[in-house]
PDB file of C-alpha atoms and ligand atoms in Angstrom:
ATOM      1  CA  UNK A   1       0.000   0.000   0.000  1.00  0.00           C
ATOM      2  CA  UNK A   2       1.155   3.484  -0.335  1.00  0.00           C
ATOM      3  CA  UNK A   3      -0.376   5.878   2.229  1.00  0.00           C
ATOM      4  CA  UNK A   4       0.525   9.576   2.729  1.00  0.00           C
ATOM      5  CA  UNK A   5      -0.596  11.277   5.953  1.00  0.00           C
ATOM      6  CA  UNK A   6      -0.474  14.897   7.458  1.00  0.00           C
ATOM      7  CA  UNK A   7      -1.738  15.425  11.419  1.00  0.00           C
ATOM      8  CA  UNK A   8      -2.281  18.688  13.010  1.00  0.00           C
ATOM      9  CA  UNK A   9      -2.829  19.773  16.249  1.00  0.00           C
ATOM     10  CA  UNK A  10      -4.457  23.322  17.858  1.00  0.00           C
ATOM     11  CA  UNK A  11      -5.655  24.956  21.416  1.00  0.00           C
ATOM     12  CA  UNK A  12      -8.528  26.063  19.564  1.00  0.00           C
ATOM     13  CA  UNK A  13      -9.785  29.763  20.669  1.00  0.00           C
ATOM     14  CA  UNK A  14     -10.942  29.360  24.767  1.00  0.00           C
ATOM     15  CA  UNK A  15      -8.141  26.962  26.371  1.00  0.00           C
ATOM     16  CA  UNK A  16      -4.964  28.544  27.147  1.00  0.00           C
ATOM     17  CA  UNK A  17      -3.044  25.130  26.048  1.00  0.00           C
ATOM     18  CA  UNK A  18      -3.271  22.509  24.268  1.00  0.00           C
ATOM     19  CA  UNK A  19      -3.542  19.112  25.922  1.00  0.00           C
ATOM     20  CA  UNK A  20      -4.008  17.051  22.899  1.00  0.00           C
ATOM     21  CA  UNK A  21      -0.823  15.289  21.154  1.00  0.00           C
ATOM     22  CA  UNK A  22      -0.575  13.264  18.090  1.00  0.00           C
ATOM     23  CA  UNK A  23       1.756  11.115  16.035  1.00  0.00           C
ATOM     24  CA  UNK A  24       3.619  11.416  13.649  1.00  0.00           C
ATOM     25  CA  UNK A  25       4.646  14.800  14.603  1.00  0.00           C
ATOM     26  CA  UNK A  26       4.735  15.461  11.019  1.00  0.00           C
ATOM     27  CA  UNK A  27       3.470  14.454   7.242  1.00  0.00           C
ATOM     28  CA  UNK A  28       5.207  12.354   5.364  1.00  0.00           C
ATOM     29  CA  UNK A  29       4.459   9.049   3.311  1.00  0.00           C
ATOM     30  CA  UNK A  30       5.638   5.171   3.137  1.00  0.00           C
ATOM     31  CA  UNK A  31       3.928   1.574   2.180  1.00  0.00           C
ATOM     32  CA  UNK A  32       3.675   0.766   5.834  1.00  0.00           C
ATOM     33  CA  UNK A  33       3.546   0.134   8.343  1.00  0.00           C
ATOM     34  CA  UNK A  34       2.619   3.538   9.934  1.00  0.00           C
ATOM     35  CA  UNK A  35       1.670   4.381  13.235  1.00  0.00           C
ATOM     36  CA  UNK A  36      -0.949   7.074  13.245  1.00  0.00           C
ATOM     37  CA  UNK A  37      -2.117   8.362  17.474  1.00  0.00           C
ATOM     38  CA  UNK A  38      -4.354  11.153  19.026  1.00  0.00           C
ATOM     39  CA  UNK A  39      -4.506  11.512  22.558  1.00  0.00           C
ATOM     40  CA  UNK A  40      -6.544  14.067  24.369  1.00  0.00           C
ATOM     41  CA  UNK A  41      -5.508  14.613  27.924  1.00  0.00           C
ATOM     42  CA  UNK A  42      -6.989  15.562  31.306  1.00  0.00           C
ATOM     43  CA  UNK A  43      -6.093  16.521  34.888  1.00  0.00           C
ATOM     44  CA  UNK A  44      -5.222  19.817  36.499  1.00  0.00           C
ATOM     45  CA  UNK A  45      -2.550  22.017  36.136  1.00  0.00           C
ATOM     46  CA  UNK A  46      -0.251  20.913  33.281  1.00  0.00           C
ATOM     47  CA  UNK A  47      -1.286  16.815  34.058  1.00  0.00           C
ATOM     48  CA  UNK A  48      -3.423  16.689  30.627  1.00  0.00           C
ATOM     49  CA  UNK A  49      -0.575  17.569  28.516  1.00  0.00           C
ATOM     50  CA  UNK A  50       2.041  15.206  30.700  1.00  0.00           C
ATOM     51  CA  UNK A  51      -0.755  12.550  30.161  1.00  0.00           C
ATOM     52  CA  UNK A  52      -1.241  12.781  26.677  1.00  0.00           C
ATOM     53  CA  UNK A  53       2.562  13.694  25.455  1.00  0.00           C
ATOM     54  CA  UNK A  54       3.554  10.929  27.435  1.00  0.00           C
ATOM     55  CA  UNK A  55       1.617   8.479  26.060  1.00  0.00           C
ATOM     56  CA  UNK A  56       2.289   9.349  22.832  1.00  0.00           C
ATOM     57  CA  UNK A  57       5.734   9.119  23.111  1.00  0.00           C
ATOM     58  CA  UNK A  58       5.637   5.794  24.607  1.00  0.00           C
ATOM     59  CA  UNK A  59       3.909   5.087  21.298  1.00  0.00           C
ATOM     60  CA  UNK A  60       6.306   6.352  19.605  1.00  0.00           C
ATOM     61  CA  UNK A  61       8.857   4.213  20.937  1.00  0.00           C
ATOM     62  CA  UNK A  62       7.818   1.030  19.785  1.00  0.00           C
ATOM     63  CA  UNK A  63       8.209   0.867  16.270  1.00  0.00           C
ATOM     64  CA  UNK A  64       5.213  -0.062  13.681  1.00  0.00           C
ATOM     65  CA  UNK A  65       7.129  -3.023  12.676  1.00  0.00           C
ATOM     66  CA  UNK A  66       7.392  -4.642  16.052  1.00  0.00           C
ATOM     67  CA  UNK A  67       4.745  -7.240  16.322  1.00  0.00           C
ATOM     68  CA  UNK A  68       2.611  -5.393  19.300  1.00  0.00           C
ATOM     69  CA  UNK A  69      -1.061  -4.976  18.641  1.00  0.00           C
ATOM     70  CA  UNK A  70      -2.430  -2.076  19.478  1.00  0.00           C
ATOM     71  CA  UNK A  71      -4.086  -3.402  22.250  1.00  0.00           C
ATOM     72  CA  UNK A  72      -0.680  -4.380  23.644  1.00  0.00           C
ATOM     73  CA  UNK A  73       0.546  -1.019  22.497  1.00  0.00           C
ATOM     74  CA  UNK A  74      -2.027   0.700  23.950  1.00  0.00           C
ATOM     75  CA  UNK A  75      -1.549  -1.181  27.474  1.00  0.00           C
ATOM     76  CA  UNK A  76       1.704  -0.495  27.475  1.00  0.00           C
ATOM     77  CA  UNK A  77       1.196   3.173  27.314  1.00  0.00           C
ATOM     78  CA  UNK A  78      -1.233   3.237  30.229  1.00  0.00           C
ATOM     79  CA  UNK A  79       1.790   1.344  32.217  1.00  0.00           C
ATOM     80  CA  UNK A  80       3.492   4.117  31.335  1.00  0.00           C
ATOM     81  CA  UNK A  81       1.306   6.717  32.736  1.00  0.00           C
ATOM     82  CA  UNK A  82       0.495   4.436  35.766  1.00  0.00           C
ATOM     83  CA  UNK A  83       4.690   4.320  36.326  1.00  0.00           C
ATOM     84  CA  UNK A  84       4.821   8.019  35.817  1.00  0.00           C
ATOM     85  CA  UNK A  85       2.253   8.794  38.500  1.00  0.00           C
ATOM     86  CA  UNK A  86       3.936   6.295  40.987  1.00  0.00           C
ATOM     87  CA  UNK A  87       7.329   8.366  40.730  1.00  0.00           C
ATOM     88  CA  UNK A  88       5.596  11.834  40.915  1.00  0.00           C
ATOM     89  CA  UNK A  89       2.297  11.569  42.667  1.00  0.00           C
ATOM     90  CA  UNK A  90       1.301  14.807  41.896  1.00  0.00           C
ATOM     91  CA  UNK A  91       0.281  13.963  38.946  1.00  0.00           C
ATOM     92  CA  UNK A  92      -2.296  11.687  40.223  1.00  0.00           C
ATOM     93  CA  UNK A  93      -5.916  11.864  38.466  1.00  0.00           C
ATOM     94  CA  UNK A  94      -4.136  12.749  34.892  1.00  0.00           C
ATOM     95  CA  UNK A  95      -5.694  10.833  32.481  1.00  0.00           C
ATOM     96  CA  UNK A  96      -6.028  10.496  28.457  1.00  0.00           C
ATOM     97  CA  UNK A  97      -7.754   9.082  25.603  1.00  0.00           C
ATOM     98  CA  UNK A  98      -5.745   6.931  23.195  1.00  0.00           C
ATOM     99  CA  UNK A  99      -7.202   6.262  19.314  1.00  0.00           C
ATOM    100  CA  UNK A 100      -4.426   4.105  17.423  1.00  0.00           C
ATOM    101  CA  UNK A 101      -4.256   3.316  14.149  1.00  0.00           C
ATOM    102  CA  UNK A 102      -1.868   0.540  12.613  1.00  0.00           C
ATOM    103  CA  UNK A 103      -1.495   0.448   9.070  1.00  0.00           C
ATOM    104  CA  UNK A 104      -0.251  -2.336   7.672  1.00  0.00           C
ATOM    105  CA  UNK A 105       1.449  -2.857   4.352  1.00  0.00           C
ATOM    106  CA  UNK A 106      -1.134  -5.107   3.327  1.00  0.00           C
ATOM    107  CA  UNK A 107      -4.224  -2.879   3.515  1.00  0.00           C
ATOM    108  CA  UNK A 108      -4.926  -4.013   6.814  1.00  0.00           C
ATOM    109  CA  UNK A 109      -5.807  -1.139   9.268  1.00  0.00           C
ATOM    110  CA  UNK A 110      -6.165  -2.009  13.461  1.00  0.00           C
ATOM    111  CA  UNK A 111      -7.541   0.288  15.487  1.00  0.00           C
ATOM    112  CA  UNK A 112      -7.021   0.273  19.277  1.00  0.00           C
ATOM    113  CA  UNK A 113      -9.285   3.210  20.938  1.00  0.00           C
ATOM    114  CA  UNK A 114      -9.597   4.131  24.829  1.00  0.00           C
ATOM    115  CA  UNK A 115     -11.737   7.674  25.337  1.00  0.00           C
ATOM    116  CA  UNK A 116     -13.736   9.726  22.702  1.00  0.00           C
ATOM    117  CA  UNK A 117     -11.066  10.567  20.272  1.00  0.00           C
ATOM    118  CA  UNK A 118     -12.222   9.146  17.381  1.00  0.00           C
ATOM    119  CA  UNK A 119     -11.059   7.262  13.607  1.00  0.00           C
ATOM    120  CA  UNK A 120     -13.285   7.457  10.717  1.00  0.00           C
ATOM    121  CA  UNK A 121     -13.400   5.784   7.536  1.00  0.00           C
ATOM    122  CA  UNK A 122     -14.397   8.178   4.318  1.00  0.00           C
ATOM    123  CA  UNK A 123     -15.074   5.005   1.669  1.00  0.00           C
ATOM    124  CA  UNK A 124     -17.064   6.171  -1.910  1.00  0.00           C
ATOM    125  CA  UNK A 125     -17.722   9.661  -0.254  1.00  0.00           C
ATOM    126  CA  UNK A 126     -19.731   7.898   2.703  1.00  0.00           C
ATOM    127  CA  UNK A 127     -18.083   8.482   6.155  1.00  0.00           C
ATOM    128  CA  UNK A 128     -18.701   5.743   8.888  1.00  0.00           C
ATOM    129  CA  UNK A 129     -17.260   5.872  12.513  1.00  0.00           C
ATOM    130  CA  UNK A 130     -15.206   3.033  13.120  1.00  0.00           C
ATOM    131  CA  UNK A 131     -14.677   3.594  17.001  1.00  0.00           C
ATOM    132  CA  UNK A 132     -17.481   3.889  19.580  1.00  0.00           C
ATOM    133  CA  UNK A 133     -17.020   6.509  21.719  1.00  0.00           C
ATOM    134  CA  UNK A 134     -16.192   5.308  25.786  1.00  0.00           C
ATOM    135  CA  UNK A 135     -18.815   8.093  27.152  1.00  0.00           C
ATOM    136  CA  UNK A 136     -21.747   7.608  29.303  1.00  0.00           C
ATOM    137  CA  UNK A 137     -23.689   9.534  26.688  1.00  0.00           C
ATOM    138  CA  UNK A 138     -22.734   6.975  23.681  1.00  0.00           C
ATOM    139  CA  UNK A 139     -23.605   4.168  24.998  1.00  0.00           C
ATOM    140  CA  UNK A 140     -26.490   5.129  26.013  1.00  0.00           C
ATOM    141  CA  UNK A 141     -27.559   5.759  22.792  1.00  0.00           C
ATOM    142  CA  UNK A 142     -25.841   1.935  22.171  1.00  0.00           C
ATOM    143  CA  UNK A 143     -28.303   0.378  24.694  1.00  0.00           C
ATOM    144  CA  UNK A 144     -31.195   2.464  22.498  1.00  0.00           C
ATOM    145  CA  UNK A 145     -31.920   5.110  25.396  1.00  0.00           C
ATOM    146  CA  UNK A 146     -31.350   7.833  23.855  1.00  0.00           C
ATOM    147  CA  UNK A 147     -31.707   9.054  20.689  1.00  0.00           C
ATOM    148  CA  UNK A 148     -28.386   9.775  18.533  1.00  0.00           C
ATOM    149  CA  UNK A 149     -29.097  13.314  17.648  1.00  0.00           C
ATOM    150  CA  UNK A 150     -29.663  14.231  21.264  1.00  0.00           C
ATOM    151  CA  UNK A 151     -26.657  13.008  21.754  1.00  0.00           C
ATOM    152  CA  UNK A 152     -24.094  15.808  19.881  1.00  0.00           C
ATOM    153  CA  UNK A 153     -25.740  18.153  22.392  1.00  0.00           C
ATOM    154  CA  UNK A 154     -26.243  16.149  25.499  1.00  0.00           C
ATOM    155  CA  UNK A 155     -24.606  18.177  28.721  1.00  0.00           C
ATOM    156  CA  UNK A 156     -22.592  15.179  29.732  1.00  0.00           C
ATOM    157  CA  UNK A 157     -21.931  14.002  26.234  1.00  0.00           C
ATOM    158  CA  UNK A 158     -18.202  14.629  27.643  1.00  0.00           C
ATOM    159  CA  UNK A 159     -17.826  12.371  30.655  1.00  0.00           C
ATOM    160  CA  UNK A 160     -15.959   9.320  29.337  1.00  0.00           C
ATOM    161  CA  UNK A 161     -16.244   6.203  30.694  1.00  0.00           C
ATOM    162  CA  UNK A 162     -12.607   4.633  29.778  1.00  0.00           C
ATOM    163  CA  UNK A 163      -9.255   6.892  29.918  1.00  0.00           C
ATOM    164  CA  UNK A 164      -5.561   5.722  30.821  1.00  0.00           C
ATOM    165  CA  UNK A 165      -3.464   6.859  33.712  1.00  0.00           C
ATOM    166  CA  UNK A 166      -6.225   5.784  36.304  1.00  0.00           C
ATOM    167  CA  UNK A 167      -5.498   2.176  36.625  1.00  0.00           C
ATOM    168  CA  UNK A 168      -6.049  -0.994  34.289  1.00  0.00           C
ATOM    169  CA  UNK A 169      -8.212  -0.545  31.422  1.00  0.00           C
ATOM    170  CA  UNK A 170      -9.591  -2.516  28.666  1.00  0.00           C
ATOM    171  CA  UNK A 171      -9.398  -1.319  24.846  1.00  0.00           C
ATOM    172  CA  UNK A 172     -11.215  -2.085  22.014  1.00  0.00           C
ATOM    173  CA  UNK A 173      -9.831  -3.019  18.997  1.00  0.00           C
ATOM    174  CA  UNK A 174     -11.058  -2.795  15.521  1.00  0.00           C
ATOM    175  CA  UNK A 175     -10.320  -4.376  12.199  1.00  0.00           C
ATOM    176  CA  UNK A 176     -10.605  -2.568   8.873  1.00  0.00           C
ATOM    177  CA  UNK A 177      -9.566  -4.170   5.299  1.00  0.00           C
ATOM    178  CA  UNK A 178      -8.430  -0.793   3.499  1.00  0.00           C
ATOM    179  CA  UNK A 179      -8.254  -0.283  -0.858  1.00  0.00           C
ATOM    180  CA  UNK A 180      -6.972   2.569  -2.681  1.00  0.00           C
ATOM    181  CA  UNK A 181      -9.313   5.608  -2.770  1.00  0.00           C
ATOM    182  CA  UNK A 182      -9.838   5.031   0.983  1.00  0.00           C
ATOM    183  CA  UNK A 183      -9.084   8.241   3.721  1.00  0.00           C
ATOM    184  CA  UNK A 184      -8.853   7.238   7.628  1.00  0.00           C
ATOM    185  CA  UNK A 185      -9.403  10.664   9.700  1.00  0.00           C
ATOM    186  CA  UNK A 186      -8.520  10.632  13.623  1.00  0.00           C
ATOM    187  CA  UNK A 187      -9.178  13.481  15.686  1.00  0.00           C
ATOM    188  CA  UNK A 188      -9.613  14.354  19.334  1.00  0.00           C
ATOM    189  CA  UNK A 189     -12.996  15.483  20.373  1.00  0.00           C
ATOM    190  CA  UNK A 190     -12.288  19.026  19.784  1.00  0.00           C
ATOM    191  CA  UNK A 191     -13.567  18.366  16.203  1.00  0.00           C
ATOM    192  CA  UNK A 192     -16.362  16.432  16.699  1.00  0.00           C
ATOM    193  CA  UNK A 193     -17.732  18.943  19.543  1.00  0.00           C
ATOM    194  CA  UNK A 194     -17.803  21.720  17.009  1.00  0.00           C
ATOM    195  CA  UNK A 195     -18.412  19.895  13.573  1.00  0.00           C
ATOM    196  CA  UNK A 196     -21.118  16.957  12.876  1.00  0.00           C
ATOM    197  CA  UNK A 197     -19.910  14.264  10.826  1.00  0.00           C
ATOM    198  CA  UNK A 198     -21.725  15.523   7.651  1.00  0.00           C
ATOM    199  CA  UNK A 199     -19.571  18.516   8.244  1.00  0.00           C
ATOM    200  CA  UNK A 200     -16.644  17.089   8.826  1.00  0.00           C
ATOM    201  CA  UNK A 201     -17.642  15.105   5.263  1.00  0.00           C
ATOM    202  CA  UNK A 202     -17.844  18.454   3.516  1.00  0.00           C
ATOM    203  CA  UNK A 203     -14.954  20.160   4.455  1.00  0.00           C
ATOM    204  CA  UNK A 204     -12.896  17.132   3.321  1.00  0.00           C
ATOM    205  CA  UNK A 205     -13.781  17.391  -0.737  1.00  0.00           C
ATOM    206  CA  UNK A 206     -11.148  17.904  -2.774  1.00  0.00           C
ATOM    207  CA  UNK A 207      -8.664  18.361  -0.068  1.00  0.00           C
ATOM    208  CA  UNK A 208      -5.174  16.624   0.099  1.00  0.00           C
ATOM    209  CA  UNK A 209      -3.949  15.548   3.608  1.00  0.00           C
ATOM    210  CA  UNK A 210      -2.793  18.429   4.435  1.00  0.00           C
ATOM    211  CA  UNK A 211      -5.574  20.644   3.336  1.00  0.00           C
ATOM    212  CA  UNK A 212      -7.890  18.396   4.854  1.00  0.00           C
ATOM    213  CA  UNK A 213      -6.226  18.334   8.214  1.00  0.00           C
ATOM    214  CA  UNK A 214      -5.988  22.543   8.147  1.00  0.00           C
ATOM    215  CA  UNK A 215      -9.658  23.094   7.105  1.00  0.00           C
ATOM    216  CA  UNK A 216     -11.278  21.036   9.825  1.00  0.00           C
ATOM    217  CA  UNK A 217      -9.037  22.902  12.613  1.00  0.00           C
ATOM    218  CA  UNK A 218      -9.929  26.052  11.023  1.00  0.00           C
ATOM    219  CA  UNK A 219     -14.196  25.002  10.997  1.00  0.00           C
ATOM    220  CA  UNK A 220     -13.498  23.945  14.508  1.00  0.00           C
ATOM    221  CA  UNK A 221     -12.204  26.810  15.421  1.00  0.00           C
ATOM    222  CA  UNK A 222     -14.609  28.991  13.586  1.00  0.00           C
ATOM    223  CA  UNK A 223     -17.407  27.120  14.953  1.00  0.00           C
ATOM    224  CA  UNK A 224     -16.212  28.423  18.353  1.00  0.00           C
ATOM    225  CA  UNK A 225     -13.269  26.366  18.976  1.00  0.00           C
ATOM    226  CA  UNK A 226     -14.011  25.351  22.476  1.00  0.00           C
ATOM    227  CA  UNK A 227     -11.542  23.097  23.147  1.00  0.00           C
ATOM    228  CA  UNK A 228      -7.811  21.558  21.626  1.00  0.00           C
ATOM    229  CA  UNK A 229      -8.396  20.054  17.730  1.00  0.00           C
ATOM    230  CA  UNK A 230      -6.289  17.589  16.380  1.00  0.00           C
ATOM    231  CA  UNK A 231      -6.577  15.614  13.142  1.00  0.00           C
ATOM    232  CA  UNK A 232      -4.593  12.956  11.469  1.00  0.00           C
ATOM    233  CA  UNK A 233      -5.700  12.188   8.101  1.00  0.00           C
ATOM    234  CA  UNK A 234      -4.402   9.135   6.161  1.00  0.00           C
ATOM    235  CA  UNK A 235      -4.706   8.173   2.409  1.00  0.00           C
ATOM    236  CA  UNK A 236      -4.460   5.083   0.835  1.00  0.00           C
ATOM    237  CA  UNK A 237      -3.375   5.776  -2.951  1.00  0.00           C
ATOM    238  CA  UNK A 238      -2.478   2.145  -4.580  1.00  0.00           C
TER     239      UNK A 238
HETATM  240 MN1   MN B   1     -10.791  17.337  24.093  1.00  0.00          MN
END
């Protein structure tokens, strides 16, 4: 496969920082494996940004090829976080989402996903959410008590249910066969707070990567930008 990716990340227009991180740190393109991460983070004082940069960078460290999952890679970072909090226990109560994407050379995308970052699939100009959100608010709407539009504007449609740092956790993991033509788009919640997903399906037409990535920030942001974006986007050309 031959993918080309760009990420971005912003504090939008109300935070002061930006507690979101995101891997790679910059665009680039190979045939895979790639390693594509968001991670939104949370605590007080500067916690949310140790929490997230952290766990990033523990992704970072083991390389796509190794044979980790990204349920093992994921686990690994919340060890991480867990380790960090023994040593400094001030930074107890930091916590962060973790969406991971692995692409394989092959086509073959996994997905391992703690929190309500997010990774989409834009297929034939349809876009379908490949995680499920770990909120109280989504899965509610999974068990069928409440209804999905309520949902985008539900006043707790921000307490999550799953996050790393706060002790063992279990991740999900999906599986997704990927062709040429095909766009993956992660992004931390700052996006999906501001934009719905047939927004988010507009702004992406006839955008490369890089474009793509820059005009959803910017409609976040212009939408009110009330918290940290970040986006990776990833194509799949052959
Ligand atoms: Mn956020």
């Amino acid at each position: 496969m031959r993918y080309v990716w760009a990420t971005g990340t912003h504090q939008g227009r109300v935070r002061d920082h930006n507690e979101d991180a995101v891997l790679p740190a910059t665009s680039g393109a190979s045939e895979g494996p790639l390693l594509v991460a968001v991670a939104d983070g949370m605590g007080g004082a500067v916690a949310g940004e140790v929490a997230s940069s952290l766990a990033i960078e523990h992704v970072g460290s083991v390389p796509a090829e190794a044979a980790e999952a990204p349920k093992e890679r994921i686990s690994a970072a919340n060890n991480r976080l867990l380790e960090a909090v023994r040593e400094n226990p001030a930074l107890a109560g930091m916590g962060t989402t973790l969406t991971l994407g692995l692409f394989a050379a092959d086509g073959e995308l996994a997905v391992g996903h703690v929190g309500d970052s997010r990774a989409y699939l834009i297929r034939d100009g349809e876009l379908e959410q490949l995680t499920t959100d770990h909120t109280v608010v989504a899965e509610l709407v999974e068990l069928g008590h409440l209804d999905p539009d309520a949902a985008h504007n539900h006043p707790q449609r921000h307490l999550l249910t799953r996050t790393l740092g706060l002790g063992p956790v279990e991740v999900d993991e999906y599986q997704q066969h990927l062709a040429a033509g095909d766009r993956v788009v992660m992004c931390s919640d700052g996006l999906t707070t501001m934009l719905t997903d047939g927004e988010i399906l507009g702004f992406l037409i006839d955008q490369d990567v890089e474009g793509s990535v820059w005009t959803l920030i910017e409609a976040a942001n212009n939408a009110g930008g009330v918290d940290n974006t970040t986006v990776a986007v990833v194509d799949v050309l052959t």
